[in-house]
XYZ file of C-alpha atoms in Angstrom:
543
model
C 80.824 75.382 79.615
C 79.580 72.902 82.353
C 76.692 71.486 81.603
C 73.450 70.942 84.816
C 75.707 70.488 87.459
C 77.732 67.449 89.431
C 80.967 68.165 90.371
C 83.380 65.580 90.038
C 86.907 65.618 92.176
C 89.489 64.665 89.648
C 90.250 62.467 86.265
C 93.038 60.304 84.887
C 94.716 56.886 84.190
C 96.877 56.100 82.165
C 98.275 57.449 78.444
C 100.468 56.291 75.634
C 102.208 58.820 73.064
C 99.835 58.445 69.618
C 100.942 56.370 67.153
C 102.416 56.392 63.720
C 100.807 59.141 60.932
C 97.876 57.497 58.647
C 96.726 57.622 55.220
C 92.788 57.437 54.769
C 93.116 60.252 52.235
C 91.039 63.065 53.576
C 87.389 63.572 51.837
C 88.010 66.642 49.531
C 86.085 68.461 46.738
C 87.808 68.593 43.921
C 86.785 71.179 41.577
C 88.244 74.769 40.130
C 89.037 77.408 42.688
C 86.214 79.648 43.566
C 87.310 82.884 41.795
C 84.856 85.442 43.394
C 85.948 88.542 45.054
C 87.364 88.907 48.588
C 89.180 91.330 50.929
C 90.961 93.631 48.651
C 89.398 91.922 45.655
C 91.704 89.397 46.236
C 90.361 85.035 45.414
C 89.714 83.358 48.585
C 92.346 80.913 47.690
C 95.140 79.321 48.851
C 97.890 76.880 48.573
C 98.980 74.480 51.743
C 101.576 71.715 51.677
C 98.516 69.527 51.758
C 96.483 71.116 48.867
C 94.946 74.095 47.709
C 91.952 75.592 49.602
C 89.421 77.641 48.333
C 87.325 79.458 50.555
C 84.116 82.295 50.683
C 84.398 85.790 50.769
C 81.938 87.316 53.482
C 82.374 90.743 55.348
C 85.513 92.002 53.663
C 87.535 88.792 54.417
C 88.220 85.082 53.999
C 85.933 82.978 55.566
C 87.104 79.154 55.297
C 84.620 76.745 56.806
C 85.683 73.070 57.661
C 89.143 72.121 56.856
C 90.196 68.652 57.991
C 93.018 69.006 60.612
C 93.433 65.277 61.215
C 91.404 61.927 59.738
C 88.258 60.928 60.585
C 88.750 59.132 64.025
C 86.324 56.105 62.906
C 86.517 52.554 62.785
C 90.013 51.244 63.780
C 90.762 54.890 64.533
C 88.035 54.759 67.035
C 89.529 55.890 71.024
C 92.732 56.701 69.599
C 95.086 59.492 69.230
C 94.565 61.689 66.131
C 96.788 60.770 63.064
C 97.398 63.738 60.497
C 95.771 63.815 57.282
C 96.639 63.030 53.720
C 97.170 65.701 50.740
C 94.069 66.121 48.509
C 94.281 66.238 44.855
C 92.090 69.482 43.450
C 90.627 72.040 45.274
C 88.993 71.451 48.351
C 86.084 73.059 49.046
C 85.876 74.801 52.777
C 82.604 76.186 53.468
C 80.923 73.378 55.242
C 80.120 74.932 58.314
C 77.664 72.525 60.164
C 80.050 69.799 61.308
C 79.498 69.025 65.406
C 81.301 66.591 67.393
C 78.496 63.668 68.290
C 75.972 65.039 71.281
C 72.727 64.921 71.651
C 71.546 68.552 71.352
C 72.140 70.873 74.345
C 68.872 73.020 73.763
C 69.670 75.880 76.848
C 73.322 76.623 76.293
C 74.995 75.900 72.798
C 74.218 77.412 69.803
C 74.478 75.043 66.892
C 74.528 76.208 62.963
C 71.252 73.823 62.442
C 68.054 72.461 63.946
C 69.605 68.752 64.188
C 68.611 67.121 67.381
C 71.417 64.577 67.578
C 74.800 64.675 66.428
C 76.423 61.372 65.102
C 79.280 61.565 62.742
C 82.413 60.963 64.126
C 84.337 62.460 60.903
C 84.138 65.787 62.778
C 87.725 66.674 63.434
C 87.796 69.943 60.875
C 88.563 73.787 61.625
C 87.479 77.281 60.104
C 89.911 79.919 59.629
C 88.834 83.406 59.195
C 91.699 85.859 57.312
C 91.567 89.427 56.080
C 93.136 87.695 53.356
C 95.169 84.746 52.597
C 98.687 86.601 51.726
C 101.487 86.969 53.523
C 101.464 89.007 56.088
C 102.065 87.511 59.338
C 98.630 88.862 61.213
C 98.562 87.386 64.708
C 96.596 84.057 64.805
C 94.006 83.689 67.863
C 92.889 79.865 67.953
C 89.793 79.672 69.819
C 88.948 76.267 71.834
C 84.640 75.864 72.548
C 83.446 74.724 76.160
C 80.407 72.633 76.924
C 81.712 70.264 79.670
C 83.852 68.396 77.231
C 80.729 66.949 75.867
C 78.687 69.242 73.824
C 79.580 72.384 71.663
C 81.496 73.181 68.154
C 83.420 75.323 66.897
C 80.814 75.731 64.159
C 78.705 77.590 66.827
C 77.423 81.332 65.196
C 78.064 82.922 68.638
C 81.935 82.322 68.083
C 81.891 83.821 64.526
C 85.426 85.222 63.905
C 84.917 87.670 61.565
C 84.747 90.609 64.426
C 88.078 89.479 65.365
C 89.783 89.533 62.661
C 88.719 92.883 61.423
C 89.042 94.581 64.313
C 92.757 93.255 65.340
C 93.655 92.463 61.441
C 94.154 89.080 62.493
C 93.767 85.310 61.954
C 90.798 83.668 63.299
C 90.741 79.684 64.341
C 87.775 78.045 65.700
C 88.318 73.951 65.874
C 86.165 70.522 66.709
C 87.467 68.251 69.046
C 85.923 64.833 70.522
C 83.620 65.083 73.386
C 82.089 63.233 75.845
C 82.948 59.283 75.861
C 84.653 59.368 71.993
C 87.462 62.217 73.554
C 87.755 61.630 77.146
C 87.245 57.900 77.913
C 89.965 56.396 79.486
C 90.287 52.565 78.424
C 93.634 51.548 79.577
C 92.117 49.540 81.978
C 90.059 47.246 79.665
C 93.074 46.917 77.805
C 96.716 48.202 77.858
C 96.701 49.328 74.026
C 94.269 51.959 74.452
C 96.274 54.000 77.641
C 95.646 57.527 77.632
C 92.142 57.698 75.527
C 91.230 59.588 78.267
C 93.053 62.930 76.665
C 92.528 62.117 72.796
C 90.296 65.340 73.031
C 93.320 67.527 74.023
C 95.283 65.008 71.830
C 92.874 67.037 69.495
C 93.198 70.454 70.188
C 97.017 69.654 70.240
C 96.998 68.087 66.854
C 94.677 71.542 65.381
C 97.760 73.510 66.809
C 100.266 71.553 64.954
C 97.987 71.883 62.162
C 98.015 75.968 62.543
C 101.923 76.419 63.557
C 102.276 74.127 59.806
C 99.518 75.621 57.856
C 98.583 79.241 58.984
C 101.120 81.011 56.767
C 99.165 80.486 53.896
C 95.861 82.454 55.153
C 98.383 85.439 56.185
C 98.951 84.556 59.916
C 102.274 84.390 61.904
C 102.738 80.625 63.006
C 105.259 82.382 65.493
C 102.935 84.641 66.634
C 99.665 82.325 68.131
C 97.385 82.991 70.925
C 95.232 80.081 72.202
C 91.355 80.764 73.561
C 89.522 78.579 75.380
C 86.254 79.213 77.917
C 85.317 76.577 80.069
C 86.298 73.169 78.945
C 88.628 74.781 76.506
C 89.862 76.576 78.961
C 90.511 73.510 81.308
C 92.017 71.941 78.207
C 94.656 75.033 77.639
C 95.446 74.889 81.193
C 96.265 71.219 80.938
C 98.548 72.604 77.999
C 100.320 74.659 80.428
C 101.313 71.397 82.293
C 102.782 69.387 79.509
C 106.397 69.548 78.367
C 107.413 72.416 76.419
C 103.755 74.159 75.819
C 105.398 77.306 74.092
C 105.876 75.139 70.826
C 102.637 75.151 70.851
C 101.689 78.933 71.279
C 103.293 82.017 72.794
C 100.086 83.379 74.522
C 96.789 81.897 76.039
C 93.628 83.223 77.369
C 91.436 81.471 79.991
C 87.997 82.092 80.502
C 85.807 80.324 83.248
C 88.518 78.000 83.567
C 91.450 77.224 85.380
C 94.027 73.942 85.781
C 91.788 73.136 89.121
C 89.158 71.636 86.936
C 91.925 69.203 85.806
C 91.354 65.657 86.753
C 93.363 63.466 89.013
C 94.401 60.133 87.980
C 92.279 58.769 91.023
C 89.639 60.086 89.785
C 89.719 59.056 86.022
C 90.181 55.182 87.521
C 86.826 56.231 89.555
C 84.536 57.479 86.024
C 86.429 54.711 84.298
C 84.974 52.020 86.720
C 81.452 53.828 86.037
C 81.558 52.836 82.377
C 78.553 50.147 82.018
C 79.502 47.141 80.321
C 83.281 47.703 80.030
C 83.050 45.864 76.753
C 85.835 47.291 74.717
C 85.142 45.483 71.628
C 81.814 46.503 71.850
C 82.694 50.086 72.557
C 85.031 49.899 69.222
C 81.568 48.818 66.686
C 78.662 50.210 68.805
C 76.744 52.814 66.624
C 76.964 56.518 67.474
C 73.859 57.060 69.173
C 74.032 53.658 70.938
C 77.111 55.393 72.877
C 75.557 58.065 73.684
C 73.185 56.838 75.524
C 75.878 54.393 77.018
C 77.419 58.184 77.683
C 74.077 59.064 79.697
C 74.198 56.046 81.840
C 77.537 56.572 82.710
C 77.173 60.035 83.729
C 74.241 59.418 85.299
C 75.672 56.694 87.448
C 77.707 59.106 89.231
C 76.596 60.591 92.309
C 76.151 63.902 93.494
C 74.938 66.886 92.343
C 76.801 68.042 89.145
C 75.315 65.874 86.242
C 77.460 66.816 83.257
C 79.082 69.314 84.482
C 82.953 67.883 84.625
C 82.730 64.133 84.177
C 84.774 64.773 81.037
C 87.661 66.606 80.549
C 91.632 66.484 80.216
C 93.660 64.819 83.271
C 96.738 64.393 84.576
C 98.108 61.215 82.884
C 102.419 61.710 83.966
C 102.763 61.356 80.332
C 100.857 64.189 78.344
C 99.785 66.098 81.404
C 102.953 65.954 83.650
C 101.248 67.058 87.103
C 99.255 68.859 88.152
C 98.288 72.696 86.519
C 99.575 75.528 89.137
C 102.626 72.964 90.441
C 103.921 72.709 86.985
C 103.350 76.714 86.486
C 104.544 77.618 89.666
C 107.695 76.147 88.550
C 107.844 78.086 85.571
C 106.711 75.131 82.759
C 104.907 77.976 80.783
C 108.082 80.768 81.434
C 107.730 81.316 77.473
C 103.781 82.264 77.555
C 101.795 85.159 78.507
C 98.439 84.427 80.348
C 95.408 86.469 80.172
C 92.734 85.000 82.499
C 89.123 85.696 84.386
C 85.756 85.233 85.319
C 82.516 85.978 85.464
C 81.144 87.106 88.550
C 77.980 84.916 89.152
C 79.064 82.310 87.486
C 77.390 79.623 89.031
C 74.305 81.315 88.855
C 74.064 79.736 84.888
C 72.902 76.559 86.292
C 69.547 77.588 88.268
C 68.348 79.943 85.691
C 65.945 78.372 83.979
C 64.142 75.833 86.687
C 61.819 77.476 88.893
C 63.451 77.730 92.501
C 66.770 76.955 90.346
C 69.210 79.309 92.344
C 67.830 77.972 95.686
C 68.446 74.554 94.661
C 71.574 75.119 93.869
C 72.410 76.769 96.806
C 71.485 74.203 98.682
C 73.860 71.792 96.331
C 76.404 73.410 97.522
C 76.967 71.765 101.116
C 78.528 68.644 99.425
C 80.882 70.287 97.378
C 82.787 72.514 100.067
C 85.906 71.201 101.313
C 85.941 69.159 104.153
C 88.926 70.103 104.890
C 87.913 73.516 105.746
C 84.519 72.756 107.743
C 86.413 74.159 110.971
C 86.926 77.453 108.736
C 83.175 77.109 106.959
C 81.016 79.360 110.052
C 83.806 82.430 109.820
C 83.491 82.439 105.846
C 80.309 82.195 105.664
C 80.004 85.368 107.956
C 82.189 87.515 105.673
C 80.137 86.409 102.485
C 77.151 86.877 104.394
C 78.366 90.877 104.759
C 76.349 92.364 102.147
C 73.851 89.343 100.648
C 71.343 86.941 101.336
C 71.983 83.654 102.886
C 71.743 81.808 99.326
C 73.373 84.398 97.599
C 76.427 83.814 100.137
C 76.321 80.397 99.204
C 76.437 81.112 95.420
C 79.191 83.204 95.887
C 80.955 80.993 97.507
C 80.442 78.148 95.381
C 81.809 80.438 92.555
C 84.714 81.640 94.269
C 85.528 77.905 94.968
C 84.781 76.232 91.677
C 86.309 79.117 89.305
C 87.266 82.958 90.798
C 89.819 81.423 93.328
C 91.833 79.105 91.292
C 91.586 81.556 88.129
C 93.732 83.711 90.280
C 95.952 81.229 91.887
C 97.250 80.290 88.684
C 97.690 84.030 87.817
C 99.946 84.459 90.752
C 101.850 81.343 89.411
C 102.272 82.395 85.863
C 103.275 86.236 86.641
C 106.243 85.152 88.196
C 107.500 84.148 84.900
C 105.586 86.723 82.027
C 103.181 89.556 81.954
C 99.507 88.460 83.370
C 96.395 90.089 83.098
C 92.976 89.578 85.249
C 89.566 90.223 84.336
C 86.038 90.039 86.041
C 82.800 89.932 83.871
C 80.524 92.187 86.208
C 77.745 93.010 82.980
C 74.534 91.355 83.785
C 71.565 91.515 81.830
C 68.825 93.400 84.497
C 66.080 90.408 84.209
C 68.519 87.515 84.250
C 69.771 86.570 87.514
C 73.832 88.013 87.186
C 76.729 87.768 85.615
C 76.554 83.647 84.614
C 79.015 81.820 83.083
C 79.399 82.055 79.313
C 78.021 85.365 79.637
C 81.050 87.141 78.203
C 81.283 85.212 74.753
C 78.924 87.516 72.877
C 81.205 90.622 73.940
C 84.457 89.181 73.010
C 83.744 87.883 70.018
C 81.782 90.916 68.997
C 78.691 88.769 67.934
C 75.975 89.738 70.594
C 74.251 86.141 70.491
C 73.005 85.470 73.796
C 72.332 81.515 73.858
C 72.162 80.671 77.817
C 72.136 83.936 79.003
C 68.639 84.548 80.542
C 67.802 88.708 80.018
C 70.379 88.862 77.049
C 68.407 89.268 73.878
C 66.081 91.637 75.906
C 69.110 93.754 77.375
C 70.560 93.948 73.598
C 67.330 94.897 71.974
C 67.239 98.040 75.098
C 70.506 98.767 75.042
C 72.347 97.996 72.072
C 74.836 100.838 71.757
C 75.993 100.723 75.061
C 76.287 96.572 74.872
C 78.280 97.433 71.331
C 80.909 99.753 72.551
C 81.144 97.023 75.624
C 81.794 94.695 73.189
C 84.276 96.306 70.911
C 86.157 97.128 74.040
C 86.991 93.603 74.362
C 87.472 92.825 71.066
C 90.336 95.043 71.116
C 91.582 94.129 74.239
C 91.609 90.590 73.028
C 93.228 91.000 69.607
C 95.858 93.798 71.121
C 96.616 90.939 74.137
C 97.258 88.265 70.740
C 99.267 90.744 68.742
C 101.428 92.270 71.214
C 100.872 90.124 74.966
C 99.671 93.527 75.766
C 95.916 94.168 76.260
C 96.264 98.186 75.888
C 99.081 98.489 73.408
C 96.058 99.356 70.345
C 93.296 101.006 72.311
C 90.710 102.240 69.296
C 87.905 102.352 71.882
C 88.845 104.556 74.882
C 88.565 102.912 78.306
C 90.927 102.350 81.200
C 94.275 101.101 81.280
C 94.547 97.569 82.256
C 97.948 97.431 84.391
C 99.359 93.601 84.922
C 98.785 91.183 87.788
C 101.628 91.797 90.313
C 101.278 91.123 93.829
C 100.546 92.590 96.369
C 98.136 95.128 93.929
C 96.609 92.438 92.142
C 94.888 94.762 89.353
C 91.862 93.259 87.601
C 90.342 94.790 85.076
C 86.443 94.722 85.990
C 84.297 94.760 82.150
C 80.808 96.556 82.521
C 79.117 99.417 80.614
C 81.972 101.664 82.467
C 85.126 99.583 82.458
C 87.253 100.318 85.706
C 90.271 98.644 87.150
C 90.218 97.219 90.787
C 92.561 96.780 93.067
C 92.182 92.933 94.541
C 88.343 93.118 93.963
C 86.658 91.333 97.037
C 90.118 90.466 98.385
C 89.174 89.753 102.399
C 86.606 86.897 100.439
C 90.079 85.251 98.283
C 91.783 85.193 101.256
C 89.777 83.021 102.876
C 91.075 80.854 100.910
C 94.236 80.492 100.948
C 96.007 77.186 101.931
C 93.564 75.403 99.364
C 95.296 73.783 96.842
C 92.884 74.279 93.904
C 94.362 71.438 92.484
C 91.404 68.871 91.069
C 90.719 67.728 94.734
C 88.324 70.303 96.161
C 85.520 70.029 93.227
């Protein structure tokens, strides 16, 4: 997710390749294998190159909570790459679930496992795998990647539970950690030469939890050749940078984006620019200073940034030459990701998420929004503003148009890219809760991943407490759709809850499959509004 909102234009620098594989052995519990029942009365237990692994049995399945997919990035490890970890001796133990990333606690949209209100351990880089059971099956394997602006959020967050998932589609859950904010996204080449390309070590993350899954995921019954990468928001903008490095179909064969698209991926102008924001620029000082000393050293430098977007995408993967080749749709368009299908939407108010809770909040932001459209379409501005201004209010217009900029647009330029190649599929979230204020961003987590926790979503609790079946069979709708899209690249090939067919994205039909309490499919959905768009790049330079 973004966070209260500032807009930045762009980020990158400079990046070296991570260097040479570690040995800090990881910290493990040794102790006998839990031996208590699980999905078909089978131990949650299981042997990896690394170790054995015992795990809890919850729901009918595996859960495992907390395996270490690289070491702890502290000390000398500090700003740089990932290195793998060590085999344990023993058993360890996974069913720590509380491990977050340091933040300081993002009370209105995350949804942390504890009442903590600041995160500061740094030994954070651990996953959870949830498995009908840890045989040998091959199930599919859906990794999912958190948002939260690149600086707040876990994978440890009960909203993104797996065990819906992988009961419905039989399937391998993944939910991973990954550094945020200053720790993940910093980029210090310019302080000094050694640390080039800091400024990606959280995708350098992600990356490594994939390697750790196409090594490791056999043993908790998944197909390592069969993986299908999540991400909403900031994940989402981190898969996308996937899509634009070399060979991204070693690292999975499918990927979903939601509320998120390569146009949120920086520019290497603009990671020099939040690089020359950093106060001090003390690198040794950086490398020693205590957790919560950086974050607030993270505050300053976010809030040192003008304009209107706070948090909202001051950190996040860029385009480095190295990792990230270029830039998201370019790379795409070319067919970089020929090997991967792409299943991708949004939200339809999403912007609307970040004046819900101030009073006047949606007219503020509507008023935001004059400094973030292009300049480079002012002559254009007065004829789309017309068309928007069809059927709403003169702030609604502008919300809609700030969405359709920021995420809706993009989200389907890089759909027209990728189905070129392989079979695409569009979505809109249109579900909103009737005393919230629309469709906001995030607002379609609780539905896909079956859990119905509505953190950030004003009206959700309410609307599930009214309408609960309905909001169920909404939900288990697109669980299906999810875990069919993971197992076969095919969102309709196991339909267990009827609703409509959802055909692919081919021009010029452009089908979108529109989720709400009666699922439909549209035909380019608000198309004369996208056109008005086109000859925008959408490229990291027009946000």
């Amino acid at each position: 997710m973004f966070r209260s909102l500032r807009l930045p234009i762009s980020l990158p620098a400079a990046l070296a390749v991570a260097g040479a594989a570690m040995t800090p052995a990881v910290p493990a519990t040794a102790s006998t294998a839990s031996t208590a029942g699980a999905a078909g009365g089978t131990a949650c237990v299981t042997r990896t190159s690394l170790g054995v692994v015992s795990g809890t049995a919850t729901d009918g399945l595996c859960a495992f909570r907390g395996i270490p997919y690289a070491q702890p990035p502290v000390g000398r490890l500090r700003f740089r790459p990932p290195r793998p970890v060590s085999p344990w001796r023993g058993t360890l133990k996974a069913v720590d679930g509380t491990r977050v990333c340091p933040q300081g606690r993002d009370q209105m949209s995350e949804d942390y496992p504890d009442d903590r209100k600041v995160y500061t351990d740094e030994d954070c880089l651990h996953l959870n795998v949830w498995t009908p059971k840890p045989d040998r099956s091959k199930r599919p394997v859906i990794v999912f990647i958190h948002g939260g602006a690149a600086a707040y959020g876990t994978g440890n967050e009960p909203r993104y539970d797996g065990t819906n998932l992988a009961t419905r589609g039989d399937a391998v859950v993944v939910s991973l950690n990954y550094r945020l904010g200053l720790l993940g996204w910093a980029e210090l080449g310019g302080l000094d030469p050694a640390y080039r390309g800091s400024g990606n070590n959280g995708l350098r993350d992600q990356i490594a939890a994939l390697g750790w899954v196409r090594d490791h995921v056999a043993d908790f019954g998944g197909d390592p050749a069969n993986v299908t990468v999540v991400g909403e928001s900031a994940g989402a903008f981190s898969i996308s940078a996937m899509l634009a490095t070399d060979h991204p179909e070693r690292l999975f064969r499918r990927a979903v984006l939601q509320s998120g698209s390569g146009a949120l991926v920086h520019t290497a102008a603009f990671e020099r620019k939040l690089a020359s924001t950093l106060p001090g620029r003390d690198l040794a000082a950086l490398r020693t200073m205590p957790v919560a000393e950086l974050l607030r050293v993270q505050e300053k430098a976010v809030a040192a940034f003008p304009g209107a977007a706070g948090h909202a995408l001051y950190f996040g993967p860029y385009v480095d030459g190295t990792l990230v080749r270029d830039t998201v749709t370019k790379r795409v368009k070319a067919g970089n990701a020929r090997g991967i299908d792409l299943l991708i939407g949004t939200d339809r108010d999403e912007m609307n998420f970040f004046g819900q809770y101030s009073k006047d909040g949606l007219g503020t932001l509507a008023e935001q929004y004059d400094a973030f459209f292009p300049k480079e379409l002012a002559a254009r501005r007065a004829r789309m503003t017309e068309v928007y201004r069809r059927d709403r209010t003169k702030q609604a217009a502008a919300l809609a148009m700030f969405t359709d900029q920021g995420m809706r647009v993009p989200a389907l330029r890089l759909a027209e890219a990728q189905s070129r190649w392989r079979p695409t599929y569009v979505y809109q979230f249109d579900w909103a809760p009737p005393k919230g204020v629309g469709a906001v961003h995030t607002i379609e987590l609780p539905f896909m991943f079956g859990t119905l926790r509505f953190v950030g979503v004003q009206g959700g609790p309410e609307a599930l407490r009214t309408d609960r079946a309905r909001l169920t069979t909404l939900s288990a709708q697109m669980v299906d759709a999810w875990a069919s899209f993971a197992r076969t690249g095919d969102p309709d090939a196991r339909r267990t809850v009827p609703r409509p067919a959802w055909p692919a994205y081919r021009m010029p039909r452009r089908a979108t499959m529109i989720w709400d309490l009666s699922p439909r499919v549209a035909d380019d959905p608000r198309g004369h509004e996208r056109a008005l768009w086109d000859g925008v790049p959408f490229d990291g330079a027009y946000l």
